[in-house]
mmCIF file of C-alpha atoms and ligand atoms in Angstrom:
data_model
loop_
_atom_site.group_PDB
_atom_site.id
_atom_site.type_symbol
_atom_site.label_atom_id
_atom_site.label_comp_id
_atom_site.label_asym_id
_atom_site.label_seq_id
_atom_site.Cartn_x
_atom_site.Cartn_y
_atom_site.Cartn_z
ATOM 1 C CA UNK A 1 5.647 71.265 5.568
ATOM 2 C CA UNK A 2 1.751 71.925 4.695
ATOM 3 C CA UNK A 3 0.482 72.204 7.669
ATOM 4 C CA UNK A 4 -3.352 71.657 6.174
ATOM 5 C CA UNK A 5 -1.949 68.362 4.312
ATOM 6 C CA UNK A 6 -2.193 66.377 7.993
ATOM 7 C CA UNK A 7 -5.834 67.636 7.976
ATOM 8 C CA UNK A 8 -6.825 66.377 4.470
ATOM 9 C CA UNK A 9 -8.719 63.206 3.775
ATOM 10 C CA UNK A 10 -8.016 62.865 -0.298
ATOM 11 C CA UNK A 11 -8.038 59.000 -0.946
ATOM 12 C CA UNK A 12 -9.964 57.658 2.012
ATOM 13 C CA UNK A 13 -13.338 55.651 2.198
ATOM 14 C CA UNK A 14 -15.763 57.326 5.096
ATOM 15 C CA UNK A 15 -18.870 55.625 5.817
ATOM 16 C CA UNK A 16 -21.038 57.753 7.561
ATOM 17 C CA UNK A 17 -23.951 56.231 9.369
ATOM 18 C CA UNK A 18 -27.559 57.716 9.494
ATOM 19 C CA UNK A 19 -26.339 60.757 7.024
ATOM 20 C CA UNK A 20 -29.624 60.934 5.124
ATOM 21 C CA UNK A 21 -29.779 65.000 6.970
ATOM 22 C CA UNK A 22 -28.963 66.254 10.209
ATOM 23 C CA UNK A 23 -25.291 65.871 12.192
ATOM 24 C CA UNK A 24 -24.318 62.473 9.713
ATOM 25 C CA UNK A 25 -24.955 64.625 6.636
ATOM 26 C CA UNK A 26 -22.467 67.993 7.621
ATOM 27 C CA UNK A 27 -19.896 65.009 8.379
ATOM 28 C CA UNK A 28 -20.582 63.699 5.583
ATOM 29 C CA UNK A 29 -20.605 66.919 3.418
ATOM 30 C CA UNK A 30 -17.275 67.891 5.559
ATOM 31 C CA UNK A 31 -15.323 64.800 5.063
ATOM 32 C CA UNK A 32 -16.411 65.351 1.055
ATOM 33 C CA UNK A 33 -15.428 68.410 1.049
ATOM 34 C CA UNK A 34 -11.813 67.341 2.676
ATOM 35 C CA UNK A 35 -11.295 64.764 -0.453
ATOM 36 C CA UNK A 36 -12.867 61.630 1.092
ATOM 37 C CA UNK A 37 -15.573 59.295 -0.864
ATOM 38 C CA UNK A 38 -18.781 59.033 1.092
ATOM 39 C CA UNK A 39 -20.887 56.367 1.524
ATOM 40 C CA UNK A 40 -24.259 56.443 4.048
ATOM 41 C CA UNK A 41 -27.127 54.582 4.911
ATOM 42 C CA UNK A 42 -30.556 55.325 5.823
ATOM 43 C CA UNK A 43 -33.649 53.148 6.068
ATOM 44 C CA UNK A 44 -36.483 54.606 3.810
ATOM 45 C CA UNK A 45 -36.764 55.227 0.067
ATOM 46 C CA UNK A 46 -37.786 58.657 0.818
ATOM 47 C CA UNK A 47 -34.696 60.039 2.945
ATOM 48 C CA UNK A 48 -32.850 58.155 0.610
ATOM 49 C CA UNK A 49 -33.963 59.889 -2.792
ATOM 50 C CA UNK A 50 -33.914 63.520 -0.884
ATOM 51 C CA UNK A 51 -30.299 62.509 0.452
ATOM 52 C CA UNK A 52 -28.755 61.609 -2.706
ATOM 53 C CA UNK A 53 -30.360 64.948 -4.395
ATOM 54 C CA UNK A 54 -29.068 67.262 -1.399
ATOM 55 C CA UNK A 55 -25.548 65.731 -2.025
ATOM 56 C CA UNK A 56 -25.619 66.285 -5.678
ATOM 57 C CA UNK A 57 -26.495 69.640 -5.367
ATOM 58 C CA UNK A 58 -23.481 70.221 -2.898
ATOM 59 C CA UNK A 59 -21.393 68.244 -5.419
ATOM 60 C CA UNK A 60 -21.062 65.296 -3.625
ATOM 61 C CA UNK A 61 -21.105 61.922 -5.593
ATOM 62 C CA UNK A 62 -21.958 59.841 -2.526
ATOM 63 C CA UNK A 63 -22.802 56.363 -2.368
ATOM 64 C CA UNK A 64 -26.415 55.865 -0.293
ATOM 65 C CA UNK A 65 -27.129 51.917 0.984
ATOM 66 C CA UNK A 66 -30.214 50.967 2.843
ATOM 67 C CA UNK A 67 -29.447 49.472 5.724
ATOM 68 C CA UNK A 68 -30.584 49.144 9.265
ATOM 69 C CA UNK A 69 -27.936 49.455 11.660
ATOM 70 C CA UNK A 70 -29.201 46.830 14.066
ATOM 71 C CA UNK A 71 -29.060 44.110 11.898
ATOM 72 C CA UNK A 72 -25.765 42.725 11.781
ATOM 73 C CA UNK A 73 -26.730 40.863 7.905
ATOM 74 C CA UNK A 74 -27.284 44.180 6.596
ATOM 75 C CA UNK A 75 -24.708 46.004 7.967
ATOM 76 C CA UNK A 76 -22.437 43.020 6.983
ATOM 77 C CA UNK A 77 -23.437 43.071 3.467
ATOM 78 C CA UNK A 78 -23.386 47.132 3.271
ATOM 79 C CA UNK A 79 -19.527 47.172 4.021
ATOM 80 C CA UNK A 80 -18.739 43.991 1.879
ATOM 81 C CA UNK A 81 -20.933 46.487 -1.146
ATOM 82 C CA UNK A 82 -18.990 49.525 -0.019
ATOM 83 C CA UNK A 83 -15.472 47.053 0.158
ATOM 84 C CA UNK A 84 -16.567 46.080 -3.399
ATOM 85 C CA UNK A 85 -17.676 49.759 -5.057
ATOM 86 C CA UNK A 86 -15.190 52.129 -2.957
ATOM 87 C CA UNK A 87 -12.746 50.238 -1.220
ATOM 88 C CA UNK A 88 -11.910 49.318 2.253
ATOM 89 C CA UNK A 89 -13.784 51.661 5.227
ATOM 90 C CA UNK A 90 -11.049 53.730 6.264
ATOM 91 C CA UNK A 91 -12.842 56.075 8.531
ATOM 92 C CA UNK A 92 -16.326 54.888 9.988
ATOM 93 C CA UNK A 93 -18.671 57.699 11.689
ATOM 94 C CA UNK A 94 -21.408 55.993 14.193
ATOM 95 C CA UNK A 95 -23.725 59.006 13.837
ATOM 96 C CA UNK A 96 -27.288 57.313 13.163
ATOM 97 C CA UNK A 97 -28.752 57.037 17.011
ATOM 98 C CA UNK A 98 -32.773 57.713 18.133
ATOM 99 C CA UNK A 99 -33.702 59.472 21.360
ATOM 100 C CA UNK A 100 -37.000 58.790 22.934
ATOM 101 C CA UNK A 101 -37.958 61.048 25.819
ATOM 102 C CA UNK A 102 -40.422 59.031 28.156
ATOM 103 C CA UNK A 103 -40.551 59.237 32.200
ATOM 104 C CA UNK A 104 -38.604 56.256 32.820
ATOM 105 C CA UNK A 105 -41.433 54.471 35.081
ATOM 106 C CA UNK A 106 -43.610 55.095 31.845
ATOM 107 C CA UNK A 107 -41.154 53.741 29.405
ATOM 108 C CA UNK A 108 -41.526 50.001 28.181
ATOM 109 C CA UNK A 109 -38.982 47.601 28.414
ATOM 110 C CA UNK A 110 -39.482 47.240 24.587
ATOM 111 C CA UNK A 111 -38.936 51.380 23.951
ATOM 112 C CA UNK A 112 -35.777 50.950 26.307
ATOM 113 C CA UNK A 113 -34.589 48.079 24.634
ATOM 114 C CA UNK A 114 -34.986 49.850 20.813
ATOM 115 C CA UNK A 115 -32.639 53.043 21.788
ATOM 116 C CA UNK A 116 -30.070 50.640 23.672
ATOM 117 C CA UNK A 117 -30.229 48.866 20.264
ATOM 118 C CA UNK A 118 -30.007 51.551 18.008
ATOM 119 C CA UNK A 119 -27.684 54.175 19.787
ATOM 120 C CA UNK A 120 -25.110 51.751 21.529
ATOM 121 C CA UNK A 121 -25.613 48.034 20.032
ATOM 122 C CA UNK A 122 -25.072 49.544 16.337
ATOM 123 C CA UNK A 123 -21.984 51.375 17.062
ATOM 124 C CA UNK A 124 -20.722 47.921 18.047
ATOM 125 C CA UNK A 125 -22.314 45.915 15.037
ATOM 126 C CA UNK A 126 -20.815 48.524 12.232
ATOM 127 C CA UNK A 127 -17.501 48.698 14.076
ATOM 128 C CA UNK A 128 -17.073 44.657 14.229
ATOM 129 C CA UNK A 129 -17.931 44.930 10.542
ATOM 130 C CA UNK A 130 -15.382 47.501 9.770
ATOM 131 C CA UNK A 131 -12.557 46.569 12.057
ATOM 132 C CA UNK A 132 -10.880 43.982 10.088
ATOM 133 C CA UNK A 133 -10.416 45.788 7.032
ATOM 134 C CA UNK A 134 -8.651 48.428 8.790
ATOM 135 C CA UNK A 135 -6.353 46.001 10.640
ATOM 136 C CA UNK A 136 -5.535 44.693 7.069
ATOM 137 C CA UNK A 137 -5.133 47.940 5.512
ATOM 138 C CA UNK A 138 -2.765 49.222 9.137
ATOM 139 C CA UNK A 139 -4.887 52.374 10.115
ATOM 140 C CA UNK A 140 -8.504 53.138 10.390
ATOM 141 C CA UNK A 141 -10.373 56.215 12.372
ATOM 142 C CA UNK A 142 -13.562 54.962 14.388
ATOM 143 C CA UNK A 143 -15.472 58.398 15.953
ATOM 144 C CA UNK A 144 -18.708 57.580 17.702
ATOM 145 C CA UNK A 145 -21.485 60.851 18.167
ATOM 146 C CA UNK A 146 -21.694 60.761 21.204
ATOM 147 C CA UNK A 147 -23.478 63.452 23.671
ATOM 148 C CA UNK A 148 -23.678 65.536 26.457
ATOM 149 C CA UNK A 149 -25.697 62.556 27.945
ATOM 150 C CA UNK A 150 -22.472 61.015 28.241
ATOM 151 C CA UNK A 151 -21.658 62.933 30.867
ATOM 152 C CA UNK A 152 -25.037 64.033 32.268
ATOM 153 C CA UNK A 153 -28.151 62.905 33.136
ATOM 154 C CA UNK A 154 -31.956 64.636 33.056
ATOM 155 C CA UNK A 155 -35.607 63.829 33.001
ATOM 156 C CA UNK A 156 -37.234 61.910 30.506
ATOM 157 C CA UNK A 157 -33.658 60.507 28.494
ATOM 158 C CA UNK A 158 -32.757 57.481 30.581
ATOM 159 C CA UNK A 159 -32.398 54.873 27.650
ATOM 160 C CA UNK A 160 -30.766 57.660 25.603
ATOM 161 C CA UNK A 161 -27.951 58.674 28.701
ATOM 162 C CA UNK A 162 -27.557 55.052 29.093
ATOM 163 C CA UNK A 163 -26.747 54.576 25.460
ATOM 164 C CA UNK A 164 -24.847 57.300 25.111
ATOM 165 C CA UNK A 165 -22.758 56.433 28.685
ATOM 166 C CA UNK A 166 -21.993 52.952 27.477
ATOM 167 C CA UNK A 167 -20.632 54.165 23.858
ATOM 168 C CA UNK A 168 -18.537 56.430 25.451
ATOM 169 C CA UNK A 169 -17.039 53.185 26.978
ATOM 170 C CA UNK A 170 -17.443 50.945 23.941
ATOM 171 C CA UNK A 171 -15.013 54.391 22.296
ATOM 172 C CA UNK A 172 -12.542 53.606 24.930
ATOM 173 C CA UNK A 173 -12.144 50.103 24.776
ATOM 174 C CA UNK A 174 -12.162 49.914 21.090
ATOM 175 C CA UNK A 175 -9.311 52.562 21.415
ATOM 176 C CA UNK A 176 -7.704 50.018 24.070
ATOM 177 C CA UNK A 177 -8.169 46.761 21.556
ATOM 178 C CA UNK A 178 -7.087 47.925 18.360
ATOM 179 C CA UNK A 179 -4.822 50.989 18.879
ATOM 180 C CA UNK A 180 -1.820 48.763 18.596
ATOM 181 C CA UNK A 181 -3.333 47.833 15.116
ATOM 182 C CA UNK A 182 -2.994 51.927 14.696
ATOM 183 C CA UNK A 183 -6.801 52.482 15.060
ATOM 184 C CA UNK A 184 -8.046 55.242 16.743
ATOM 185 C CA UNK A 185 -11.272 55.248 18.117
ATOM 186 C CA UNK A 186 -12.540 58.780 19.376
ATOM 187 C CA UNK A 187 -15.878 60.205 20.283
ATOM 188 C CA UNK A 188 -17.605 63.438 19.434
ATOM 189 C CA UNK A 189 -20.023 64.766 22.369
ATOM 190 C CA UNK A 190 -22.362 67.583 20.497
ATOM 191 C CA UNK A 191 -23.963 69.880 22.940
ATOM 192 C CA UNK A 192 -27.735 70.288 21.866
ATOM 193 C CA UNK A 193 -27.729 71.051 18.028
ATOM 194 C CA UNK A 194 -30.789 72.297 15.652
ATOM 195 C CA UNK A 195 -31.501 69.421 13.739
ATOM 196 C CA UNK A 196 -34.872 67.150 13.549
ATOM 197 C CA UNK A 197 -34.261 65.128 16.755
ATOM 198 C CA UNK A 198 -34.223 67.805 18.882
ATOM 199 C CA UNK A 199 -36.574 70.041 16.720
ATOM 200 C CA UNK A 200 -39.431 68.888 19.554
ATOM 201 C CA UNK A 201 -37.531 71.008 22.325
ATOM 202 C CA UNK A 202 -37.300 74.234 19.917
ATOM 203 C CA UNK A 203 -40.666 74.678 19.147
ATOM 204 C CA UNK A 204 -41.430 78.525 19.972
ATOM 205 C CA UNK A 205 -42.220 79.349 23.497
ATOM 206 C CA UNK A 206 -41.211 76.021 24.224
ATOM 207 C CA UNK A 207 -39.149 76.539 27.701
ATOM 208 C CA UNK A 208 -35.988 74.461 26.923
ATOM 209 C CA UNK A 209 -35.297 76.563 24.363
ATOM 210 C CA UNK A 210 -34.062 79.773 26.902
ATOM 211 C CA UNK A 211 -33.431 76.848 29.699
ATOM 212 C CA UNK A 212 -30.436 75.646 26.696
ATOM 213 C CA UNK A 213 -29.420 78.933 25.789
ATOM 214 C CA UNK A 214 -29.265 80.036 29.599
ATOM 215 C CA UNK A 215 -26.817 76.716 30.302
ATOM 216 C CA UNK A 216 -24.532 77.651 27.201
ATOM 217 C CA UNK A 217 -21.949 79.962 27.346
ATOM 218 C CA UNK A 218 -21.971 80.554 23.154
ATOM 219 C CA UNK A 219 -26.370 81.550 23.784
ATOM 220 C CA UNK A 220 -27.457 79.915 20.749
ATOM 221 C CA UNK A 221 -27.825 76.094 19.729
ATOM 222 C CA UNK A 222 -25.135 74.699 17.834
ATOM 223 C CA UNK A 223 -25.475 73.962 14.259
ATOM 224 C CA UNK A 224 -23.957 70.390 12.548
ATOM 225 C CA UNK A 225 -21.868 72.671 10.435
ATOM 226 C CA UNK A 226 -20.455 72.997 13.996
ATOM 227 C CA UNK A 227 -19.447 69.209 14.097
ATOM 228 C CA UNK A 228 -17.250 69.514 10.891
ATOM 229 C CA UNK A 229 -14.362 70.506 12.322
ATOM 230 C CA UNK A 230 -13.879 68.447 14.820
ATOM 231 C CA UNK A 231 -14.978 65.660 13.061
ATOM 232 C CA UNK A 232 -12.582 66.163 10.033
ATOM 233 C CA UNK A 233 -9.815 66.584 12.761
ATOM 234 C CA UNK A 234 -10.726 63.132 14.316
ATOM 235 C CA UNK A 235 -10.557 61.401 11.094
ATOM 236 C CA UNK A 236 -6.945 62.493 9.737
ATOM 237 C CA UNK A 237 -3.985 62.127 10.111
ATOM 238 C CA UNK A 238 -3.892 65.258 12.453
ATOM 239 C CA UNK A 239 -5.053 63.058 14.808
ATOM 240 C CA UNK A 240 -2.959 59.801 14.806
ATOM 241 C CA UNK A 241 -2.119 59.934 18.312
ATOM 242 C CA UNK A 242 -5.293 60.858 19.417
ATOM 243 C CA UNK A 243 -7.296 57.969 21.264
ATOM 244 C CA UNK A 244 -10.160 56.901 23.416
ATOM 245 C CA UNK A 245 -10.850 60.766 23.935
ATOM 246 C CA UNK A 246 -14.267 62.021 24.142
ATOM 247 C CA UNK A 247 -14.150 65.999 22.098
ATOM 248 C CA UNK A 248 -17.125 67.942 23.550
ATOM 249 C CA UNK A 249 -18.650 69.956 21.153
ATOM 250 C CA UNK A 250 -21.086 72.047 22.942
ATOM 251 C CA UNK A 251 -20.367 75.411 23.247
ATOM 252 C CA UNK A 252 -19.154 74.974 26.805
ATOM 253 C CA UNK A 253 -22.112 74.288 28.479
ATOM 254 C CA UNK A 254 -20.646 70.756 30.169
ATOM 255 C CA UNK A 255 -18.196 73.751 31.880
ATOM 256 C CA UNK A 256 -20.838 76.446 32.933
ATOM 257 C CA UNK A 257 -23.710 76.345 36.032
ATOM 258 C CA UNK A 258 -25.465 78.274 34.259
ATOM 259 C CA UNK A 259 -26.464 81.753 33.894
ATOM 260 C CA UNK A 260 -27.658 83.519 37.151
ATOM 261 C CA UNK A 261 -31.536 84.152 36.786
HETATM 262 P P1 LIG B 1 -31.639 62.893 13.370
HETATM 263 O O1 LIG B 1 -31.749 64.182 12.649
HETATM 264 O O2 LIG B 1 -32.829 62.289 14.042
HETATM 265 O O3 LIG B 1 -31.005 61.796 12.344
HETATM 266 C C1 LIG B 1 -30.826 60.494 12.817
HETATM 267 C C2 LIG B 1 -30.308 59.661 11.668
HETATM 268 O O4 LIG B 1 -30.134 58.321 12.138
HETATM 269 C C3 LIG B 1 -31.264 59.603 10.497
HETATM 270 O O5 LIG B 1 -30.541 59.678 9.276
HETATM 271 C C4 LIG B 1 -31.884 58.219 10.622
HETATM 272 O O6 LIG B 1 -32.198 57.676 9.364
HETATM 273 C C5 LIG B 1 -30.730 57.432 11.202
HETATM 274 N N1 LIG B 1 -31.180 56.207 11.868
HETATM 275 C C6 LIG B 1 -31.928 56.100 12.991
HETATM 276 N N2 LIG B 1 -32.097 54.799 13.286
HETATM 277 C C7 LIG B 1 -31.457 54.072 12.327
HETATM 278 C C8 LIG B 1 -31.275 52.680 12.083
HETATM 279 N N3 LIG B 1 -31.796 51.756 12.888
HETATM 280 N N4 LIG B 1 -30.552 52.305 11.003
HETATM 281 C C9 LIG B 1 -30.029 53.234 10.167
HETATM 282 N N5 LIG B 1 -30.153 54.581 10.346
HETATM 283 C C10 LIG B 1 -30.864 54.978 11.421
HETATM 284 O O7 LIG B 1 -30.525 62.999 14.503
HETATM 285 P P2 LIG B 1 -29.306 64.022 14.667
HETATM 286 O O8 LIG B 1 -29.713 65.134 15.569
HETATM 287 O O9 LIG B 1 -28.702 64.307 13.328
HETATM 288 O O10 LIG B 1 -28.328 63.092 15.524
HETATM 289 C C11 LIG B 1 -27.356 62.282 14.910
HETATM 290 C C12 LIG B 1 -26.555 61.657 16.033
HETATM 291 O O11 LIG B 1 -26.070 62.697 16.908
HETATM 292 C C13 LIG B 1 -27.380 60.731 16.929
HETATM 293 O O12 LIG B 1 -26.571 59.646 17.350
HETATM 294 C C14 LIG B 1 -27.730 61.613 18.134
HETATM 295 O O13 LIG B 1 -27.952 60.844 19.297
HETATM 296 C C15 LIG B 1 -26.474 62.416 18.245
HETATM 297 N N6 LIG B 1 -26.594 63.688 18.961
HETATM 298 C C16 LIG B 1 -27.506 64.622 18.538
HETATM 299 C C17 LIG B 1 -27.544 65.848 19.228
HETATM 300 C C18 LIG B 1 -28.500 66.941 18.842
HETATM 301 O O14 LIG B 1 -28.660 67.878 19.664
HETATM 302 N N7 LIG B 1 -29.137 66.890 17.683
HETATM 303 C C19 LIG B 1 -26.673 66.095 20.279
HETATM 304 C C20 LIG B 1 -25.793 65.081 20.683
HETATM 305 C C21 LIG B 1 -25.766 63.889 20.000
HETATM 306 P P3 LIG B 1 -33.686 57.215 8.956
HETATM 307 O O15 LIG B 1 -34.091 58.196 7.930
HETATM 308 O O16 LIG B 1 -33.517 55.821 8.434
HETATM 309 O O17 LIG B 1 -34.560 57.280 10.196
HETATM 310 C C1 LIG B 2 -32.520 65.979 24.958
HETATM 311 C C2 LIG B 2 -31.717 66.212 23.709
HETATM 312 C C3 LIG B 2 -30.276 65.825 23.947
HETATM 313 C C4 LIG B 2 -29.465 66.081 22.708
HETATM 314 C C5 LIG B 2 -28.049 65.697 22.889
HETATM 315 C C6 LIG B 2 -27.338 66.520 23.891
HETATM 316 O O1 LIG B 2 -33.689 65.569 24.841
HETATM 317 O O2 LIG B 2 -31.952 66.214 26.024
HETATM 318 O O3 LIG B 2 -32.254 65.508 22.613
HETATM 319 O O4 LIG B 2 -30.200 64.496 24.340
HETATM 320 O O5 LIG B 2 -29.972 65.369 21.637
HETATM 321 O O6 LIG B 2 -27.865 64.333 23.056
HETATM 322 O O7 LIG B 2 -25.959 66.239 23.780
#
């Protein structure tokens, strides 16, 4: 038996959300890559335009839909367009998600409110959208990016952990609602990874930067090409039996106290 052929995802629809650049676009790229036709979403004309030239010049015909995940009429119409141009969602990525770092006594209700919306009320919105096609079609992958604020908490992130705790649970109880229909719903939990949201915390001399790399056990800040792997594993058939699970990828600083000073 080809061993690879479990890991391959030639003839499936992936919908990656908020893969304009950053962690959605190396899934994205990744699940390309592995055969699958891509479709993403992003809000501005701009992202959109520089999206759909970075995945030509990878090679990747994807299919780009503007869209704001909170609004359950546009995510509703996106997956009817993507039903209509590619075919049924068979593997949905709940990647696009906004952090806002604000002392939580200083944060508005309205600020909480718009990451709750974004990072945990979305994931629910697109799945809802996307679920019954996969019960008609009898499989679908669901993976949710979710973090290390799953698990943890720190200053300044309490509408992100929040979030990010809840759609760790919303990934379980999808897994507990529709894995009889032979859905599995998994998270990914990426440790803290070099992209634009947490380009803030990297600036030079800032002193997260050595706090991170003296928490992780790998020194260095993950990459998204980091996140393909794992997230091509979650969405084949390598990992039919796989459910509810949250896959940490982090470099093994949710394991590690930290390096002695
Ligand atoms: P990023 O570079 O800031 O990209 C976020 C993406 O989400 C953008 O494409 C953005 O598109 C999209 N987005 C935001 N709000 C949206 C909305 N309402 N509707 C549609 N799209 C929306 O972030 P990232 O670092 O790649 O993170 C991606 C995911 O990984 C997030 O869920 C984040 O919480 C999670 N994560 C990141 C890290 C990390 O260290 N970077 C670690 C753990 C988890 P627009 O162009 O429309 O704004
Ligand atoms: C922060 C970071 C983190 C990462 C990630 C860690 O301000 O602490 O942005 O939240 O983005 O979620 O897994």
């Amino acid at each position: 038996m080809d061993y690879l052929k479990q890991f391959s995802l030639e003839g499936k629809v992936a919908l990656v959300t908020g893969a304009a650049y950053g962690i959605g676009y190396a899934i994205a790229k990744a699940y390309a890559k592995a055969g699958a036709k891509i479709a993403f979403n992003c809000r501005g004309e701009k992202h959109m335009s520089e999206a759909i030239e970075a995945y030509k010049k990878d090679g990747i015909d994807a299919k780009g839909y503007y869209c704001d995940v909170t609004k359950e009429d546009e995510v509703q119409k996106m997956v009817a367009d993507i039903e209509k141009e590619l075919g049924t969602v068979d593997i949905l990525v709940n990647n696009a998600g906004i952090i806002k770092r604000i002392p939580m006594i200083e944060m508005s209700a309205e600020e909480f409110r718009q990451v709750v919306d974004i990072d945990l009320n979305a994931p629910f919105i697109v799945s809802k959208a996307v679920i019954p096609g996969m019960i008609k079609k009898g499989h679908g992958k669901i993976i949710n990016i979710c973090s290390m604020m799953s698990e943890l908490g720190r200053e300044t992130v309490s509408a992100y952990a929040a979030a990010k705790g809840g759609l760790k649970m919303l990934t379980r109880n999808i897994c507990s609602e529709y894995g009889s229909a032979n859905i599995q719903c998994n998270g990914i939990g990426p440790g803290y990874i070099a992209t634009p949201q947490t380009a803030p915390l990297r600036t030079e001399g800032h002193p997260f930067n050595s706090f991170i790399l003296s928490k992780t056990p790998a020194n260095r800040w993950g990459t998204p090409e980091d996140l393909e792997g794992p997230a091509i594993f979650l969405a084949s058939d390598a990992s039919n039996f796989v459910n509810g699970h949250i896959l940490y990828v982090d470099g093994g600083i949710l394991a590690y106290i930290g390096k002695q000073p």
